[in-house]
Amino acid sequence: MTEKIPGGVTMEKLVSLSQRRGFIFQSSEIYGGLSSCWDYGPLGVELKRNVKQAWWRAVVQGRDDMVGLDASILMHPQTWAASGHLEQFTDPLVECKSCHQRFRPDQVLVGPVYAQDKGFLGYASGVNKEEYDKSWQELLNKNPKRGGTASRMFRAELQEPKTLHDFLDKKSEIPCPFCNAIGQFTDPRLFNLMFKTFMGPTEEEANVVYLRPETAQGIFVNFQNVLNTTRRRLPFGIAQLGKAFRNEISTGNFIFRSREFEQMEIEYFVRPETADKWFDYWVEERRNWYLNLGIREDNLRLRPHGEEELAHYARKCYDIDYNFPMGWSELEGVANRGDYDLAQHARHSGKEMTYFDEDSGEHIIPYIIEPSAGVDRSVLAFLCDAYDEEIAQGELRVVLHLHPSLAPYKVAVLPLSKKENLAKAAREVYADLRQCWMVHYDDTQSIGRRYRRQDEVGTPYCVTVDFQSLEDSQVTIRERDSMNQIRVPIATLKETLTAKLAGEDLFVLPEGGKIWKEEGK
Ligand code: ATP
């Protein structure tokens, strides 16, 4: 009998589990850490690879209208002039003349304050958390459609001149949240969120290049290359997975918003008159991807962007939001980008960016539907959704109910004792299963403890090898979620686990037949 403990998951618990079990570590921890950069440990790297693989399988391998791409992170600087990032990818910042920390003006007025390289500092002077939450709630009530995290809210709010005017009015009284100097702020200046670096041996403005802030532009600039080499017809899409970098001011919430992260982006090229249909299609397709991988339906919502919130390139945009512990926040955005990107790159490069439609004999600029997801945010959402605390047999059990295709280890092999003959048999089972999956071998501490350790990292099946196994060539499979145990022949263990990992609840008989669980009972 198990009993669920309500309200289980918090960000603190996830951070602690991630650190303790080797999912995610703070970057450069031995030097005090580098703010909002994260390292994926032995279990985290498996989970992350599985997320990326599940995405690639769904959007490239499983479809005949999609191809993949892996463009370089450094791109010609003109790319960012054409895309609008040089001009528009900015936040207004103010600098304290005393300590030289920079802040967003809205934050020193009303919000939680983040310094550029120090992370979260606390709440603006004279504001406590309750007041802040209340003012945020008031903003939400004013415009219920907006939703999103506090920082997104205030970033949107910043577009309205009122915040900047308020800041300028009160500038002489506002204390610096870092050094407490009063009235030392500069006027707001636009700060570009792209990381700049230099190409070649001299650090001159002429050699400036940027770390890409999104993977999408690598796809747009390769549109003609892909078209010419694959002879695709509309509609078709190009998918890309890769690192992106943003010098974000408001980082935080663990891996939710960091400065180096990975994106999974699709650019789907369509005839302009079919764009609405394909937009709806991709919103549904992407939402289902999360549901099929086990995300609970009531933790997902679709949030259309209002006119005032649309990015400069977008005609229509929906966020797929997840109910994270800090509140509903964007997991993935789906946008109809129209012909903006191809037209911009054609203008800036002087190259043709059109598609020749053989049926009509016309050259057209396709419209683009873009489902753009974050790998790290997906990892966080899958972890949050899977995390559960239960009382099982009178003890606390922490369990990650991860979908089997995402779980870092699919199987753990546990010999009941370290005795040599048993260890030899268990090692043989282990070696055999490793040919198919990531498998863990654990022979330390009691079997109960070992089951709990595997539950906590989401391993769907444990295979226990005991002394009886030496006589009857059978082992016990113990299932993570139900904690049920069944005994199966070693000869058919791989087939039984294959079926179970694919969601089929059956036994495979030694003579080759299969029995469905219901019939076999
Ligand atoms: P936000 O406003 O929440 O920072 P955004 O609207 O700027 O996100 P997009 O530019 O649409 O995000 O990027 C697409 C996806 O990339 C997001 O849905 C998110 O999953 C991911 N992403 C964007 N910025 C970050 C970041 N700083 N850290 C982690 N993931 C990010």
Coordinates of C-alpha atoms and ligand atoms in Angstrom, one line a residue:
M1 CA 0.0 0.0 0.0
T2 CA 1.3 3.4 -0.9
E3 CA 0.0 6.8 0.1
K4 CA 0.9 9.9 -1.9
I5 CA 2.2 12.9 0.1
P6 CA 0.4 15.9 -1.4
G7 CA 2.3 19.0 -2.6
G8 CA 5.5 17.0 -3.1
V9 CA 7.6 18.9 -5.6
T10 CA 9.4 22.1 -4.9
M11 CA 12.4 23.7 -6.7
E12 CA 14.5 23.2 -3.5
K13 CA 13.8 19.5 -3.5
L14 CA 14.6 19.1 -7.2
V15 CA 17.9 21.1 -6.9
S16 CA 18.9 18.9 -3.9
L17 CA 18.0 15.6 -5.7
S18 CA 19.8 16.8 -8.8
Q19 CA 22.9 17.6 -6.9
R20 CA 22.8 14.6 -4.6
R21 CA 22.2 12.0 -7.3
G22 CA 24.3 13.5 -10.1
F23 CA 21.7 15.0 -12.4
I24 CA 22.8 18.6 -12.4
F25 CA 25.6 20.6 -10.8
Q26 CA 26.4 24.3 -10.6
S27 CA 29.0 25.2 -13.2
S28 CA 32.6 25.6 -11.9
E29 CA 31.5 24.9 -8.4
I30 CA 35.0 24.6 -6.9
Y31 CA 35.5 28.2 -7.8
G32 CA 32.3 29.3 -6.2
G33 CA 30.2 28.6 -9.2
L34 CA 29.4 30.6 -12.4
S35 CA 26.0 32.1 -12.0
S36 CA 23.2 30.6 -14.1
C37 CA 25.4 28.1 -15.9
W38 CA 24.8 24.4 -15.2
D39 CA 26.7 21.1 -15.7
Y40 CA 24.8 17.9 -16.4
G41 CA 26.2 15.0 -14.3
P42 CA 26.2 11.3 -15.2
L43 CA 22.4 10.9 -14.8
G44 CA 21.5 14.3 -16.1
V45 CA 23.4 13.8 -19.3
E46 CA 21.4 10.6 -20.0
L47 CA 18.1 12.2 -19.2
K48 CA 18.9 15.2 -21.5
R49 CA 20.1 12.9 -24.3
N50 CA 16.9 10.9 -24.0
V51 CA 14.8 14.1 -24.2
K52 CA 16.7 15.2 -27.4
Q53 CA 16.5 11.8 -28.9
A54 CA 12.7 11.6 -28.2
W55 CA 12.3 15.0 -30.0
W56 CA 14.5 14.0 -32.9
R57 CA 12.7 10.7 -33.3
A58 CA 9.3 12.5 -33.3
V59 CA 10.1 15.4 -35.5
V60 CA 12.8 14.1 -37.9
Q61 CA 13.1 10.3 -37.9
G62 CA 9.4 9.6 -37.8
R63 CA 8.3 12.0 -40.5
D64 CA 8.9 12.2 -44.3
D65 CA 8.4 16.0 -44.4
M66 CA 11.3 16.9 -42.1
V67 CA 15.1 16.9 -42.3
G68 CA 17.8 17.8 -39.8
L69 CA 20.6 20.4 -39.7
D70 CA 23.5 21.2 -37.4
A71 CA 24.7 24.8 -38.1
S72 CA 27.6 26.4 -36.5
I73 CA 27.2 28.5 -33.3
L74 CA 29.3 31.5 -34.7
M75 CA 27.6 33.0 -37.7
H76 CA 28.3 36.0 -40.0
P77 CA 27.5 39.1 -38.0
Q78 CA 25.2 40.3 -40.8
T79 CA 22.9 37.5 -39.8
W80 CA 22.0 39.4 -36.6
A81 CA 21.5 42.6 -38.4
A82 CA 19.0 40.9 -40.7
S83 CA 17.2 39.0 -38.0
G84 CA 16.7 42.1 -35.9
H85 CA 18.7 40.9 -32.9
L86 CA 21.3 43.7 -33.1
E87 CA 18.6 46.3 -32.7
Q88 CA 15.8 44.6 -30.9
F89 CA 17.3 41.9 -28.6
T90 CA 17.8 44.3 -25.7
D91 CA 16.7 45.1 -22.2
P92 CA 17.0 48.7 -20.8
L93 CA 19.5 48.7 -17.9
V94 CA 20.6 51.2 -15.3
E95 CA 24.0 51.2 -13.7
C96 CA 24.9 52.2 -10.1
K97 CA 27.7 54.8 -10.5
S98 CA 29.0 53.7 -7.1
C99 CA 29.4 49.9 -7.4
H100 CA 28.9 49.6 -11.2
Q101 CA 26.3 46.8 -10.9
R102 CA 23.6 46.9 -13.6
F103 CA 19.9 46.4 -13.0
R104 CA 16.7 46.5 -14.9
P105 CA 14.9 49.7 -13.8
D106 CA 11.6 47.9 -13.1
Q107 CA 13.4 45.6 -10.7
V108 CA 14.9 48.4 -8.5
L109 CA 11.4 49.9 -8.4
V110 CA 9.2 47.0 -7.6
G111 CA 10.5 43.6 -8.1
P112 CA 13.0 40.9 -7.2
V113 CA 16.4 42.2 -8.0
Y114 CA 19.1 40.4 -10.0
A115 CA 22.5 41.8 -10.5
Q116 CA 24.2 40.9 -13.8
D117 CA 26.9 38.6 -12.3
K118 CA 25.6 38.0 -8.8
G119 CA 22.2 36.4 -9.4
F120 CA 19.2 37.1 -7.1
L121 CA 19.9 39.8 -4.5
G122 CA 16.5 40.1 -2.8
Y123 CA 13.5 42.4 -3.2
A124 CA 13.7 46.1 -4.1
S125 CA 14.1 48.3 -1.1
G126 CA 10.9 48.8 0.9
V127 CA 9.2 45.9 -1.0
N128 CA 8.7 42.6 0.7
K129 CA 7.8 39.3 -1.0
E130 CA 4.1 39.5 -0.1
E131 CA 3.8 43.1 -1.5
Y132 CA 5.6 42.0 -4.6
D133 CA 3.3 39.0 -5.1
K134 CA 0.3 41.2 -4.6
S135 CA 1.5 43.8 -7.1
W136 CA 2.2 41.0 -9.6
Q137 CA -1.3 39.6 -9.0
E138 CA -2.8 43.0 -9.6
L139 CA -0.9 43.1 -12.9
L140 CA -2.2 39.7 -13.8
N141 CA -5.8 40.7 -12.9
K142 CA -5.4 43.7 -15.2
N143 CA -4.5 41.5 -18.1
P144 CA -5.3 37.9 -17.3
K145 CA -4.1 36.7 -20.7
R146 CA -0.6 37.7 -20.1
G147 CA 0.4 35.2 -17.4
G148 CA 3.9 33.9 -17.5
T149 CA 6.6 34.3 -14.9
A150 CA 7.2 37.5 -13.0
S151 CA 10.2 38.4 -15.0
R152 CA 8.4 38.0 -18.3
M153 CA 5.6 40.0 -16.9
F154 CA 7.8 42.9 -16.0
R155 CA 9.8 42.6 -19.2
A156 CA 6.5 43.1 -21.0
E157 CA 5.5 45.8 -18.6
L158 CA 8.7 47.6 -19.4
Q159 CA 7.5 48.1 -23.0
E160 CA 5.1 50.5 -21.5
P161 CA 6.8 53.9 -20.9
K162 CA 5.2 54.3 -17.4
T163 CA 7.9 52.1 -15.7
L164 CA 10.7 54.1 -17.2
H165 CA 9.0 57.4 -16.3
D166 CA 8.5 56.1 -12.7
F167 CA 12.1 55.2 -12.6
L168 CA 13.3 58.6 -13.8
D169 CA 10.9 60.4 -11.4
K170 CA 12.2 58.5 -8.4
K171 CA 15.8 58.1 -9.5
S172 CA 17.3 60.4 -6.9
E173 CA 15.7 58.5 -4.0
I174 CA 16.2 54.9 -5.1
P175 CA 18.9 53.0 -3.2
C176 CA 21.2 50.6 -5.0
P177 CA 20.1 47.0 -4.0
F178 CA 23.7 46.0 -4.0
C179 CA 25.7 48.7 -2.3
N180 CA 22.9 50.9 -0.8
A181 CA 24.2 54.1 -2.4
I182 CA 21.2 56.4 -2.9
G183 CA 20.4 58.2 -6.1
Q184 CA 23.5 56.9 -8.0
F185 CA 21.7 55.4 -10.9
T186 CA 22.5 56.3 -14.5
D187 CA 19.6 56.8 -17.0
P188 CA 18.5 53.6 -18.6
R189 CA 20.5 52.4 -21.5
L190 CA 19.7 49.6 -23.9
F191 CA 21.8 46.5 -23.3
N192 CA 22.1 43.8 -25.9
L193 CA 21.6 40.3 -24.7
M194 CA 23.9 38.7 -27.2
F195 CA 27.4 37.6 -26.1
K196 CA 30.0 39.3 -28.1
T197 CA 33.4 37.8 -29.0
F198 CA 36.2 38.4 -31.5
M199 CA 37.2 36.3 -34.4
G200 CA 40.9 36.1 -35.3
P201 CA 43.9 37.4 -33.3
T202 CA 42.9 41.1 -33.0
E203 CA 40.1 42.4 -30.7
E204 CA 38.7 45.0 -33.1
E205 CA 35.2 46.0 -33.7
A206 CA 35.6 44.8 -37.3
N207 CA 36.1 41.3 -36.0
V208 CA 33.1 41.1 -33.7
V209 CA 31.1 37.9 -33.9
Y210 CA 28.2 36.8 -31.6
L211 CA 27.4 33.5 -29.9
R212 CA 24.0 32.7 -31.4
P213 CA 21.1 33.6 -29.1
E214 CA 18.9 31.1 -31.0
T215 CA 19.4 28.2 -33.4
A216 CA 16.7 29.4 -35.8
Q217 CA 18.9 31.7 -37.9
G218 CA 21.2 28.8 -38.8
I219 CA 18.2 27.2 -40.5
F220 CA 17.0 30.3 -42.3
V221 CA 20.4 31.0 -43.9
N222 CA 20.6 27.4 -45.1
F223 CA 17.1 27.4 -46.6
Q224 CA 18.4 27.3 -50.2
N225 CA 21.1 24.8 -49.4
V226 CA 18.6 22.3 -48.0
L227 CA 16.1 23.0 -50.8
N228 CA 18.8 22.4 -53.5
T229 CA 20.2 19.3 -52.0
T230 CA 17.1 17.5 -50.9
R231 CA 14.6 18.7 -53.6
R232 CA 11.9 19.1 -51.1
R233 CA 8.4 20.4 -51.9
L234 CA 6.3 22.6 -49.6
P235 CA 5.3 21.9 -46.9
F236 CA 8.5 20.7 -45.4
G237 CA 10.6 21.5 -42.3
I238 CA 14.1 21.7 -41.0
A239 CA 14.9 20.7 -37.4
Q240 CA 17.9 21.7 -35.3
L241 CA 19.1 21.0 -31.8
G242 CA 21.9 23.0 -30.3
K243 CA 23.3 25.5 -27.8
A244 CA 22.2 29.1 -27.6
F245 CA 23.6 31.9 -25.4
R246 CA 21.8 34.9 -23.9
N247 CA 23.3 37.3 -21.5
E248 CA 20.1 37.3 -19.5
I249 CA 19.7 39.7 -16.6
S250 CA 16.9 37.9 -14.8
T251 CA 18.2 34.4 -14.6
G252 CA 17.1 31.9 -12.0
N253 CA 14.7 29.1 -11.1
F254 CA 17.5 26.5 -11.5
I255 CA 17.8 25.5 -15.2
F256 CA 14.6 27.4 -16.3
R257 CA 16.5 30.5 -17.5
S258 CA 20.2 30.3 -17.8
R259 CA 22.8 32.0 -20.0
E260 CA 23.9 29.0 -21.9
F261 CA 21.1 26.5 -22.9
E262 CA 20.0 24.2 -25.6
Q263 CA 17.1 24.7 -28.0
M264 CA 15.1 22.3 -30.1
E265 CA 13.8 24.3 -33.0
I266 CA 11.7 23.5 -36.1
E267 CA 11.2 25.8 -39.0
Y268 CA 8.3 24.5 -41.1
F269 CA 8.0 26.1 -44.5
V270 CA 4.5 26.4 -46.0
R271 CA 2.5 28.1 -48.7
P272 CA 1.3 31.4 -47.1
E273 CA -2.4 30.6 -47.5
T274 CA -2.0 27.4 -45.5
A275 CA -0.1 29.0 -42.6
D276 CA -3.0 29.1 -40.2
K277 CA -3.8 25.4 -40.7
W278 CA -0.2 24.4 -40.1
F279 CA 0.1 26.7 -37.1
D280 CA -2.8 24.9 -35.4
Y281 CA -1.4 21.5 -36.5
W282 CA 2.0 22.2 -34.8
V283 CA 0.5 23.6 -31.6
E284 CA -1.4 20.3 -31.2
E285 CA 1.5 18.1 -32.3
R286 CA 3.9 19.7 -29.9
R287 CA 1.4 19.6 -27.0
N288 CA 0.9 15.9 -27.7
W289 CA 4.6 15.3 -27.6
Y290 CA 4.8 16.3 -24.0
L291 CA 1.6 14.4 -23.1
N292 CA 2.9 11.2 -24.8
L293 CA 6.0 11.5 -22.7
G294 CA 4.0 11.5 -19.5
I295 CA 3.4 15.1 -18.7
R296 CA 0.1 15.5 -16.9
E297 CA -2.6 17.2 -19.0
D298 CA -3.6 19.6 -16.2
N299 CA 0.0 20.8 -15.9
L300 CA 0.1 22.1 -19.5
R301 CA -1.8 25.0 -21.0
L302 CA -1.8 26.9 -24.2
R303 CA -1.5 30.7 -24.0
P304 CA -2.1 32.8 -27.0
H305 CA -0.1 36.0 -27.2
G306 CA -2.1 39.2 -27.3
E307 CA -1.3 41.8 -30.0
E308 CA 0.9 43.9 -27.7
E309 CA 3.0 40.9 -26.7
L310 CA 3.9 39.6 -30.2
A311 CA 7.6 39.7 -31.2
H312 CA 8.5 42.0 -34.1
Y313 CA 8.7 39.0 -36.5
A314 CA 5.5 37.1 -35.4
R315 CA 2.0 37.2 -36.8
K316 CA 0.7 34.8 -34.3
C317 CA 2.2 33.0 -31.3
Y318 CA 1.1 30.5 -28.6
D319 CA 3.1 29.6 -25.6
I320 CA 2.9 26.0 -24.4
D321 CA 3.2 26.7 -20.6
Y322 CA 4.0 24.3 -17.9
N323 CA 2.9 24.6 -14.3
F324 CA 6.4 24.8 -12.8
P325 CA 6.8 25.1 -9.0
M326 CA 7.2 28.9 -9.4
G327 CA 4.1 29.1 -11.5
W328 CA 2.9 28.8 -15.1
S329 CA 5.8 29.6 -17.4
E330 CA 6.8 29.1 -21.0
L331 CA 8.0 25.7 -22.0
E332 CA 7.8 26.1 -25.8
G333 CA 6.7 28.8 -28.2
V334 CA 4.9 28.2 -31.5
A335 CA 5.0 31.2 -33.8
N336 CA 3.8 32.0 -37.3
R337 CA 6.8 34.1 -38.5
G338 CA 5.3 34.8 -41.9
D339 CA 7.9 35.6 -44.6
Y340 CA 9.8 37.9 -42.3
D341 CA 13.0 35.9 -41.9
L342 CA 13.5 34.8 -45.5
A343 CA 12.6 38.2 -46.8
Q344 CA 15.1 39.9 -44.4
H345 CA 17.9 37.5 -45.3
A346 CA 17.2 38.0 -49.0
R347 CA 17.4 41.8 -48.5
H348 CA 20.6 41.7 -46.4
S349 CA 22.5 39.1 -48.4
G350 CA 21.2 40.0 -51.9
K351 CA 20.5 36.3 -52.5
E352 CA 17.3 34.7 -53.7
M353 CA 15.4 33.1 -50.8
T354 CA 12.4 31.9 -52.7
Y355 CA 10.8 28.6 -53.6
F356 CA 9.7 27.8 -57.1
D357 CA 6.3 26.3 -57.2
E358 CA 6.2 23.9 -60.2
D359 CA 2.4 23.7 -60.3
S360 CA 1.8 27.5 -60.5
G361 CA 5.1 28.4 -62.1
E362 CA 5.6 31.1 -59.4
H363 CA 8.5 32.0 -57.1
I364 CA 7.1 32.5 -53.6
I365 CA 8.5 33.3 -50.2
P366 CA 7.2 30.5 -48.0
Y367 CA 5.7 31.4 -44.6
I368 CA 7.4 29.8 -41.6
I369 CA 5.8 28.1 -38.6
E370 CA 8.3 27.8 -35.8
P371 CA 7.8 25.5 -32.8
S372 CA 10.8 26.5 -30.5
A373 CA 11.4 24.5 -27.4
G374 CA 14.2 24.5 -24.7
V375 CA 15.9 21.2 -23.9
D376 CA 16.7 22.4 -20.4
R377 CA 13.2 23.6 -19.7
S378 CA 11.9 20.3 -20.9
V379 CA 14.2 18.4 -18.7
L380 CA 13.0 20.6 -15.7
A381 CA 9.3 20.0 -16.7
F382 CA 9.8 16.2 -17.0
L383 CA 11.6 16.2 -13.6
C384 CA 8.9 18.3 -11.9
D385 CA 6.1 16.2 -13.3
A386 CA 7.7 12.9 -12.5
Y387 CA 8.6 13.8 -8.9
D388 CA 6.5 12.2 -6.2
E389 CA 6.8 11.5 -2.5
E390 CA 4.9 8.5 -1.1
I391 CA 4.6 6.6 2.1
A392 CA 5.3 2.9 1.1
Q393 CA 5.4 0.2 3.8
G394 CA 5.6 2.9 6.4
E395 CA 8.6 4.6 4.9
L396 CA 9.1 7.7 2.8
R397 CA 9.7 6.8 -0.9
V398 CA 10.8 9.5 -3.3
V399 CA 10.2 8.4 -6.8
L400 CA 10.6 9.8 -10.3
H401 CA 7.9 8.4 -12.5
L402 CA 9.8 9.2 -15.6
H403 CA 8.6 7.8 -18.9
P404 CA 10.7 4.8 -19.6
S405 CA 12.1 6.3 -22.8
L406 CA 13.4 9.3 -20.8
A407 CA 14.7 7.4 -17.7
P408 CA 18.5 7.6 -17.4
Y409 CA 18.8 3.9 -16.6
K410 CA 16.2 1.5 -18.0
V411 CA 17.2 -1.3 -15.7
A412 CA 19.3 -1.9 -12.6
V413 CA 20.7 -5.3 -11.9
L414 CA 20.9 -6.1 -8.2
P415 CA 22.5 -9.3 -6.9
L416 CA 21.0 -10.2 -3.5
S417 CA 24.5 -10.8 -2.1
K418 CA 28.1 -10.1 -3.0
K419 CA 28.9 -13.8 -2.9
E420 CA 31.1 -14.8 -5.8
N421 CA 28.8 -17.3 -7.5
L422 CA 25.9 -14.9 -7.3
A423 CA 27.9 -12.0 -8.5
K424 CA 29.1 -14.0 -11.5
A425 CA 25.6 -14.8 -12.6
A426 CA 24.4 -11.2 -12.0
R427 CA 27.3 -9.8 -14.0
E428 CA 26.4 -12.0 -16.9
V429 CA 22.8 -10.7 -16.8
Y430 CA 24.2 -7.2 -16.6
A431 CA 26.6 -7.6 -19.5
D432 CA 23.8 -9.0 -21.6
L433 CA 21.3 -6.2 -20.9
R434 CA 23.9 -3.5 -21.4
Q435 CA 23.9 -4.4 -25.1
C436 CA 20.4 -2.9 -25.3
W437 CA 20.1 -0.2 -22.7
M438 CA 21.8 2.0 -20.1
V439 CA 21.9 -0.5 -17.2
H440 CA 23.2 0.1 -13.7
Y441 CA 24.8 -2.5 -11.4
D442 CA 24.4 -2.1 -7.7
D443 CA 25.5 -4.6 -5.0
T444 CA 25.9 -2.4 -1.9
Q445 CA 23.5 -2.2 1.1
S446 CA 20.1 -3.9 1.6
I447 CA 17.9 -4.7 -1.3
G448 CA 15.2 -2.3 0.0
R449 CA 17.7 0.5 0.1
R450 CA 18.8 -0.3 -3.4
Y451 CA 15.2 -0.3 -4.7
R452 CA 14.7 3.2 -3.2
R453 CA 17.9 4.5 -4.8
Q454 CA 16.6 3.4 -8.2
D455 CA 13.1 4.8 -7.5
E456 CA 14.7 8.1 -6.7
V457 CA 16.4 8.3 -10.1
G458 CA 13.5 6.9 -12.1
T459 CA 14.8 3.5 -13.1
P460 CA 11.7 1.7 -14.4
Y461 CA 12.8 -1.9 -13.7
C462 CA 15.1 -3.6 -11.2
V463 CA 16.3 -7.2 -11.9
T464 CA 17.2 -9.1 -8.7
V465 CA 19.4 -12.1 -8.9
D466 CA 19.1 -14.4 -5.9
F467 CA 20.3 -17.8 -4.8
Q468 CA 17.2 -19.5 -6.3
S469 CA 18.3 -18.0 -9.7
L470 CA 21.4 -20.2 -9.6
E471 CA 19.1 -23.2 -9.5
D472 CA 16.1 -22.3 -11.7
S473 CA 17.7 -19.8 -14.0
Q474 CA 15.0 -17.2 -13.2
V475 CA 15.2 -13.7 -11.9
T476 CA 12.8 -11.2 -10.3
I477 CA 11.7 -8.1 -12.1
R478 CA 10.5 -5.4 -9.8
E479 CA 8.5 -2.6 -11.3
R480 CA 9.1 1.0 -10.1
D481 CA 5.6 2.5 -10.1
S482 CA 3.5 -0.4 -8.8
M483 CA 6.4 -2.1 -6.9
N484 CA 5.0 -5.4 -8.2
Q485 CA 7.4 -8.2 -8.6
I486 CA 7.3 -11.1 -11.2
R487 CA 9.7 -14.0 -11.7
V488 CA 10.8 -14.6 -15.3
P489 CA 13.3 -17.0 -17.0
I490 CA 16.7 -15.4 -17.7
A491 CA 16.4 -16.8 -21.2
T492 CA 13.5 -14.4 -22.0
L493 CA 14.5 -11.5 -19.7
K494 CA 15.6 -9.3 -22.6
E495 CA 12.4 -9.9 -24.5
T496 CA 10.2 -9.3 -21.5
L497 CA 12.0 -6.1 -20.6
T498 CA 11.8 -4.9 -24.2
A499 CA 8.0 -5.4 -24.2
K500 CA 7.6 -3.8 -20.8
L501 CA 9.7 -0.8 -21.7
A502 CA 7.5 -0.4 -24.8
G503 CA 4.5 -0.3 -22.5
E504 CA 3.3 -3.9 -23.1
D505 CA 2.5 -5.7 -19.9
L506 CA 3.4 -9.3 -20.8
F507 CA 5.6 -12.3 -20.0
V508 CA 7.7 -14.0 -22.6
L509 CA 7.8 -17.8 -22.2
P510 CA 11.0 -19.7 -22.6
E511 CA 9.6 -21.7 -25.5
G512 CA 9.0 -18.4 -27.3
G513 CA 5.3 -17.7 -26.7
K514 CA 3.9 -14.6 -25.0
I515 CA 1.3 -14.4 -22.3
W516 CA -0.5 -11.1 -21.6
K517 CA -0.6 -10.3 -18.0
E518 CA -4.4 -10.5 -17.7
E519 CA -4.4 -14.0 -19.2
G520 CA -1.4 -15.1 -17.3
K521 CA -2.8 -14.3 -13.9
Ligands
ATP1 P1 11.7 33.7 -21.8 O1 11.0 35.0 -22.1 O2 10.9 32.8 -20.9 O3 13.1 33.9 -21.5 P2 11.6 33.6 -24.7 O4 10.2 33.9 -25.1 O5 12.6 34.7 -24.8 O6 11.7 32.9 -23.2 P3 12.2 32.1 -27.1 O7 13.1 33.2 -27.6 O8 10.9 32.0 -27.7 O9 12.1 32.3 -25.5 O10 13.0 30.7 -27.1 C1 12.4 29.5 -27.3 C2 12.6 28.5 -26.1 O11 13.9 28.5 -25.7 C3 11.8 28.9 -24.9 O12 10.5 28.5 -25.0 C4 12.6 28.2 -23.8 O13 12.2 26.9 -23.7 C5 14.0 28.3 -24.3 N1 14.7 29.4 -23.7 C6 14.8 30.7 -24.1 N2 15.6 31.4 -23.3 C7 16.1 30.5 -22.4 C8 17.0 30.6 -21.3 N3 17.6 31.8 -21.0 N4 17.3 29.5 -20.6 C9 16.7 28.3 -20.9 N5 15.9 28.2 -21.9 C10 15.6 29.2 -22.6

